[in-house]
mmCIF file of C-alpha atoms in Angstrom:
data_model
loop_
_atom_site.group_PDB
_atom_site.id
_atom_site.type_symbol
_atom_site.label_atom_id
_atom_site.label_comp_id
_atom_site.label_asym_id
_atom_site.label_seq_id
_atom_site.Cartn_x
_atom_site.Cartn_y
_atom_site.Cartn_z
ATOM 1 C CA ASN A 1284 -15.351 -29.632 54.010
ATOM 2 C CA ALA A 1285 -15.801 -27.856 50.479
ATOM 3 C CA GLY A 1286 -16.888 -24.073 50.696
ATOM 4 C CA VAL A 1287 -19.929 -22.493 49.294
ATOM 5 C CA MET A 1288 -19.905 -23.350 45.400
ATOM 6 C CA GLN A 1289 -21.502 -21.224 42.579
ATOM 7 C CA ASN A 1290 -21.675 -21.755 38.713
ATOM 8 C CA PRO A 1291 -21.213 -20.726 36.472
ATOM 9 C CA ARG A 1292 -18.563 -17.617 37.503
ATOM 10 C CA HIS A 1293 -19.253 -16.028 34.999
ATOM 11 C CA LEU A 1294 -22.187 -15.695 32.478
ATOM 12 C CA VAL A 1295 -23.037 -13.591 29.585
ATOM 13 C CA ARG A 1296 -26.494 -12.754 28.319
ATOM 14 C CA ARG A 1297 -28.279 -11.029 25.855
ATOM 15 C CA ARG A 1298 -31.204 -8.433 26.739
ATOM 16 C CA GLY A 1299 -34.467 -10.452 27.168
ATOM 17 C CA GLN A 1300 -32.798 -13.810 27.615
ATOM 18 C CA GLU A 1301 -33.262 -15.738 31.140
ATOM 19 C CA ALA A 1302 -30.296 -16.227 33.634
ATOM 20 C CA ARG A 1303 -29.991 -18.728 35.897
ATOM 21 C CA LEU A 1304 -27.637 -19.148 38.714
ATOM 22 C CA ARG A 1305 -26.560 -22.084 41.173
ATOM 23 C CA CYS A 1306 -25.629 -22.459 44.697
ATOM 24 C CA SER A 1307 -24.724 -25.023 46.765
ATOM 25 C CA PRO A 1308 -24.270 -24.299 50.291
ATOM 26 C CA MET A 1309 -21.590 -25.874 52.375
ATOM 27 C CA LYS A 1310 -22.379 -29.308 53.475
ATOM 28 C CA GLY A 1311 -24.568 -29.585 56.213
ATOM 29 C CA HIS A 1312 -25.811 -25.790 56.232
ATOM 30 C CA SER A 1313 -30.008 -25.235 55.650
ATOM 31 C CA HIS A 1314 -30.028 -21.633 55.019
ATOM 32 C CA VAL A 1315 -28.900 -19.919 52.086
ATOM 33 C CA TYR A 1316 -28.780 -15.777 51.105
ATOM 34 C CA TRP A 1317 -28.505 -13.963 47.887
ATOM 35 C CA TYR A 1318 -26.820 -10.711 47.728
ATOM 36 C CA ARG A 1319 -26.270 -8.489 44.672
ATOM 37 C CA GLN A 1320 -22.911 -6.238 44.060
ATOM 38 C CA LEU A 1321 -23.526 -3.397 41.313
ATOM 39 C CA PRO A 1322 -20.340 -2.007 40.412
ATOM 40 C CA GLU A 1323 -18.742 -0.115 42.904
ATOM 41 C CA GLU A 1324 -21.640 -0.336 45.436
ATOM 42 C CA GLY A 1325 -21.555 -2.899 48.346
ATOM 43 C CA LEU A 1326 -24.108 -5.940 48.489
ATOM 44 C CA LYS A 1327 -27.150 -5.789 48.996
ATOM 45 C CA PHE A 1328 -29.472 -8.777 50.440
ATOM 46 C CA MET A 1329 -32.032 -9.988 47.769
ATOM 47 C CA VAL A 1330 -33.405 -13.198 49.457
ATOM 48 C CA TYR A 1331 -32.885 -15.486 52.347
ATOM 49 C CA LEU A 1332 -34.150 -19.211 51.801
ATOM 50 C CA GLN A 1333 -34.233 -22.482 53.823
ATOM 51 C CA LYS A 1334 -35.302 -25.353 51.932
ATOM 52 C CA GLU A 1335 -37.902 -25.556 49.979
ATOM 53 C CA ASN A 1336 -38.797 -21.973 51.582
ATOM 54 C CA ILE A 1337 -38.730 -18.358 50.925
ATOM 55 C CA ILE A 1338 -38.165 -16.657 54.751
ATOM 56 C CA ASP A 1339 -37.176 -13.352 53.582
ATOM 57 C CA GLU A 1340 -37.755 -11.607 50.267
ATOM 58 C CA SER A 1341 -37.776 -8.090 51.025
ATOM 59 C CA GLY A 1342 -34.708 -7.404 48.815
ATOM 60 C CA MET A 1343 -35.832 -8.958 45.803
ATOM 61 C CA PRO A 1344 -37.078 -6.935 42.473
ATOM 62 C CA LYS A 1345 -40.954 -7.316 42.366
ATOM 63 C CA GLU A 1346 -40.927 -8.681 38.971
ATOM 64 C CA ARG A 1347 -38.247 -10.979 36.901
ATOM 65 C CA PHE A 1348 -36.378 -12.216 39.687
ATOM 66 C CA SER A 1349 -37.296 -15.527 41.513
ATOM 67 C CA ALA A 1350 -35.198 -17.878 43.918
ATOM 68 C CA GLU A 1351 -35.895 -21.519 45.039
ATOM 69 C CA PHE A 1352 -33.819 -23.911 47.276
ATOM 70 C CA PRO A 1353 -35.403 -27.435 46.833
ATOM 71 C CA LYS A 1354 -35.356 -30.208 49.168
ATOM 72 C CA GLU A 1355 -32.059 -31.762 46.727
ATOM 73 C CA GLY A 1356 -30.433 -29.574 44.459
ATOM 74 C CA PRO A 1357 -28.659 -26.648 44.796
ATOM 75 C CA SER A 1358 -30.665 -22.947 45.088
ATOM 76 C CA ILE A 1359 -31.301 -21.287 41.966
ATOM 77 C CA LEU A 1360 -31.466 -17.304 41.232
ATOM 78 C CA ARG A 1361 -33.550 -16.996 38.156
ATOM 79 C CA ILE A 1362 -33.363 -13.784 36.238
ATOM 80 C CA GLN A 1363 -36.065 -13.526 33.582
ATOM 81 C CA GLN A 1364 -36.151 -11.240 30.349
ATOM 82 C CA VAL A 1365 -32.616 -9.740 31.677
ATOM 83 C CA VAL A 1366 -31.857 -6.187 31.226
ATOM 84 C CA ARG A 1367 -28.362 -4.570 31.469
ATOM 85 C CA GLY A 1368 -29.018 -2.914 34.491
ATOM 86 C CA ASP A 1369 -28.832 -6.527 36.115
ATOM 87 C CA SER A 1370 -25.416 -6.810 35.209
ATOM 88 C CA ALA A 1371 -23.801 -7.082 38.621
ATOM 89 C CA ALA A 1372 -21.810 -9.862 40.961
ATOM 90 C CA TYR A 1373 -24.171 -12.135 42.285
ATOM 91 C CA PHE A 1374 -23.241 -13.797 45.615
ATOM 92 C CA CYS A 1375 -24.710 -16.628 47.951
ATOM 93 C CA ALA A 1376 -23.736 -17.245 51.290
ATOM 94 C CA SER A 1377 -24.772 -20.172 53.531
ATOM 95 C CA SER A 1378 -24.726 -20.637 57.368
ATOM 96 C CA PRO A 1379 -25.588 -23.714 59.423
ATOM 97 C CA GLN A 1380 -28.854 -24.714 61.157
ATOM 98 C CA VAL A 1381 -28.010 -24.230 64.150
ATOM 99 C CA SER A 1382 -25.493 -22.342 66.375
ATOM 100 C CA SER A 1383 -22.551 -20.027 64.504
ATOM 101 C CA TYR A 1384 -25.930 -18.524 62.877
ATOM 102 C CA ASN A 1385 -24.140 -15.193 62.805
ATOM 103 C CA GLU A 1386 -21.738 -15.898 60.419
ATOM 104 C CA GLN A 1387 -22.562 -16.346 57.041
ATOM 105 C CA PHE A 1388 -20.201 -18.531 54.492
ATOM 106 C CA PHE A 1389 -19.881 -16.689 50.760
ATOM 107 C CA GLY A 1390 -19.060 -18.242 47.803
ATOM 108 C CA PRO A 1391 -16.904 -16.643 45.016
ATOM 109 C CA GLY A 1392 -20.084 -15.443 43.071
ATOM 110 C CA THR A 1393 -21.454 -15.207 39.451
ATOM 111 C CA ARG A 1394 -20.539 -12.020 37.523
ATOM 112 C CA LEU A 1395 -23.558 -11.256 35.101
ATOM 113 C CA THR A 1396 -23.002 -9.570 31.847
ATOM 114 C CA VAL A 1397 -25.955 -8.314 29.721
ATOM 115 C CA LEU A 1398 -25.068 -7.338 26.326
ATOM 116 C CA GLY B 1044 -33.757 1.678 58.195
ATOM 117 C CA ASN B 1045 -30.251 0.068 59.256
ATOM 118 C CA SER B 1046 -27.144 1.053 57.608
ATOM 119 C CA VAL B 1047 -23.802 1.071 57.417
ATOM 120 C CA THR B 1048 -21.134 4.340 56.158
ATOM 121 C CA GLN B 1049 -17.257 3.544 55.355
ATOM 122 C CA MET B 1050 -14.364 5.905 54.491
ATOM 123 C CA GLU B 1051 -14.402 5.923 50.592
ATOM 124 C CA GLY B 1052 -11.254 4.534 49.093
ATOM 125 C CA PRO B 1053 -9.103 4.179 47.771
ATOM 126 C CA VAL B 1054 -6.974 4.097 50.582
ATOM 127 C CA THR B 1055 -3.184 3.785 49.173
ATOM 128 C CA LEU B 1056 -0.462 3.052 52.065
ATOM 129 C CA SER B 1057 2.922 1.474 51.849
ATOM 130 C CA GLU B 1058 4.280 -1.621 53.497
ATOM 131 C CA GLU B 1059 4.406 -1.550 56.864
ATOM 132 C CA ALA B 1060 1.935 1.520 57.499
ATOM 133 C CA PHE B 1061 -0.653 1.519 60.220
ATOM 134 C CA LEU B 1062 -4.298 1.535 58.612
ATOM 135 C CA THR B 1063 -7.282 2.341 59.555
ATOM 136 C CA ILE B 1064 -10.519 2.264 57.592
ATOM 137 C CA ASN B 1065 -13.369 3.912 58.938
ATOM 138 C CA CYS B 1066 -17.272 2.510 59.524
ATOM 139 C CA THR B 1067 -19.999 4.138 61.507
ATOM 140 C CA TYR B 1068 -23.210 2.573 61.560
ATOM 141 C CA THR B 1069 -26.948 3.199 62.109
ATOM 142 C CA ALA B 1070 -29.276 0.715 63.550
ATOM 143 C CA THR B 1071 -32.508 0.582 65.549
ATOM 144 C CA GLY B 1072 -31.436 -2.110 68.265
ATOM 145 C CA TYR B 1073 -28.217 -4.212 69.072
ATOM 146 C CA PRO B 1074 -26.518 -5.375 65.844
ATOM 147 C CA SER B 1075 -23.918 -7.486 65.517
ATOM 148 C CA LEU B 1076 -20.901 -5.958 63.541
ATOM 149 C CA PHE B 1077 -18.031 -7.537 60.997
ATOM 150 C CA TRP B 1078 -15.038 -6.813 58.927
ATOM 151 C CA TYR B 1079 -15.509 -9.117 55.401
ATOM 152 C CA VAL B 1080 -12.667 -9.157 52.932
ATOM 153 C CA GLN B 1081 -12.559 -9.550 49.382
ATOM 154 C CA TYR B 1082 -9.556 -10.252 47.669
ATOM 155 C CA PRO B 1083 -9.731 -10.163 43.537
ATOM 156 C CA GLY B 1084 -12.011 -12.483 41.784
ATOM 157 C CA GLU B 1085 -13.065 -14.013 44.987
ATOM 158 C CA GLY B 1086 -15.799 -14.247 47.316
ATOM 159 C CA LEU B 1087 -16.011 -12.008 50.687
ATOM 160 C CA GLN B 1088 -14.148 -13.563 53.432
ATOM 161 C CA LEU B 1089 -15.005 -12.846 57.281
ATOM 162 C CA LEU B 1090 -11.975 -11.086 58.546
ATOM 163 C CA LEU B 1091 -13.422 -10.415 62.224
ATOM 164 C CA LYS B 1092 -16.633 -9.758 64.328
ATOM 165 C CA ALA B 1093 -18.249 -8.261 67.509
ATOM 166 C CA THR B 1094 -21.650 -9.407 69.148
ATOM 167 C CA LYS B 1095 -21.731 -6.647 71.734
ATOM 168 C CA ALA B 1096 -20.703 -3.444 72.916
ATOM 169 C CA ASP B 1097 -16.998 -2.998 73.633
ATOM 170 C CA ASP B 1098 -16.256 -6.445 72.104
ATOM 171 C CA LYS B 1099 -12.923 -6.128 70.301
ATOM 172 C CA GLY B 1100 -12.535 -8.755 66.767
ATOM 173 C CA SER B 1101 -9.304 -9.428 66.301
ATOM 174 C CA ASN B 1102 -7.684 -11.760 63.344
ATOM 175 C CA LYS B 1103 -4.556 -11.712 61.338
ATOM 176 C CA GLY B 1104 -3.538 -8.382 62.593
ATOM 177 C CA PHE B 1105 -6.401 -6.361 61.991
ATOM 178 C CA GLU B 1106 -8.511 -5.179 65.175
ATOM 179 C CA ALA B 1107 -12.178 -3.335 65.431
ATOM 180 C CA THR B 1108 -13.605 -2.074 68.439
ATOM 181 C CA TYR B 1109 -17.495 -2.245 68.876
ATOM 182 C CA ARG B 1110 -18.053 1.475 70.343
ATOM 183 C CA LYS B 1111 -21.726 1.845 70.907
ATOM 184 C CA GLU B 1112 -21.313 5.472 72.098
ATOM 185 C CA THR B 1113 -20.067 6.538 68.455
ATOM 186 C CA THR B 1114 -21.719 3.911 66.665
ATOM 187 C CA SER B 1115 -18.281 2.639 65.052
ATOM 188 C CA PHE B 1116 -16.401 -0.308 64.255
ATOM 189 C CA HIS B 1117 -13.372 1.204 63.135
ATOM 190 C CA LEU B 1118 -10.754 -1.374 61.490
ATOM 191 C CA GLU B 1119 -7.157 -1.120 62.313
ATOM 192 C CA LYS B 1120 -3.518 -2.542 61.188
ATOM 193 C CA GLY B 1121 -0.485 -1.370 62.946
ATOM 194 C CA SER B 1122 1.735 -2.790 59.664
ATOM 195 C CA VAL B 1123 -0.068 -3.656 56.423
ATOM 196 C CA GLN B 1124 1.602 -5.922 53.780
ATOM 197 C CA VAL B 1125 1.166 -5.842 50.027
ATOM 198 C CA SER B 1126 -0.885 -9.226 50.794
ATOM 199 C CA ASP B 1127 -3.296 -6.927 52.608
ATOM 200 C CA SER B 1128 -4.668 -5.474 49.339
ATOM 201 C CA ALA B 1129 -8.149 -6.185 48.763
ATOM 202 C CA VAL B 1130 -11.599 -4.524 49.214
ATOM 203 C CA TYR B 1131 -12.980 -4.328 52.757
ATOM 204 C CA PHE B 1132 -16.589 -4.404 53.776
ATOM 205 C CA CYS B 1133 -17.830 -3.153 57.369
ATOM 206 C CA ALA B 1134 -21.246 -4.982 57.725
ATOM 207 C CA LEU B 1135 -23.710 -5.300 60.428
ATOM 208 C CA ARG B 1136 -26.731 -7.922 61.455
ATOM 209 C CA MET B 1137 -29.512 -7.374 63.545
ATOM 210 C CA GLU B 1138 -30.122 -9.045 66.620
ATOM 211 C CA TYR B 1139 -33.305 -11.434 65.290
ATOM 212 C CA GLY B 1140 -32.402 -10.690 61.518
ATOM 213 C CA ASN B 1141 -30.836 -12.870 59.107
ATOM 214 C CA LYS B 1142 -29.621 -10.540 56.602
ATOM 215 C CA LEU B 1143 -26.195 -8.792 56.723
ATOM 216 C CA VAL B 1144 -26.380 -4.801 55.980
ATOM 217 C CA PHE B 1145 -23.077 -4.031 54.255
ATOM 218 C CA GLY B 1146 -21.264 -0.582 53.570
ATOM 219 C CA ALA B 1147 -20.001 0.328 50.075
ATOM 220 C CA GLY B 1148 -16.732 -1.276 50.571
ATOM 221 C CA THR B 1149 -13.166 0.329 50.917
ATOM 222 C CA ILE B 1150 -10.327 -0.440 48.549
ATOM 223 C CA LEU B 1151 -7.068 -0.869 50.355
ATOM 224 C CA ARG B 1152 -3.783 -1.026 47.953
ATOM 225 C CA VAL B 1153 -0.356 -1.634 49.492
ATOM 226 C CA LYS B 1154 2.753 -0.439 47.995
ATOM 227 C CA SER B 1155 6.137 -2.572 48.416
#
């Protein structure tokens, strides 16, 4: 059973460009979470999604950031008009629909660098 | 709000030394508590967890006990190895919540 997949692993963007980060949850998992890790800080929750629904986006910045988890395909975290402060590691986690809901399985992360 | 505080690092130990990484939390309610480990260039892996007061989580020689009276969940290992070098994160999740709340992380370096 493959783990949580994220791509790309490293992404470099210039200020003003768009960044798209992809996350494929573990097989059978329908809950996806996105976290951001700023340099030398812990992970901060951004958004929690189920298939085709955003359940909790309390950690998402109000502007430029959006997330989706379509019926088919990976979850996408989209950052428009990136700024240097967006440079961070973005981690995706997934959990199964029922039971063991306390554990979230993390992907390897996407490291975004904004020049 | 809910929060987690960890001891600052880096913590540098010699092989076979005893390890303690302190973690305290603030929460309204009854959280589950977790320790995650992050090896260089990788994502987080769940190390151990405890879901109620006085529970002890253990894995790979690491242990942590959920202490409600002191709101703590300190990580311990009796004899560390070089391969334990990593960043350790303490986290909580509320009873009816979904998101994890993380501490800032503690870097552990073990020298041979």
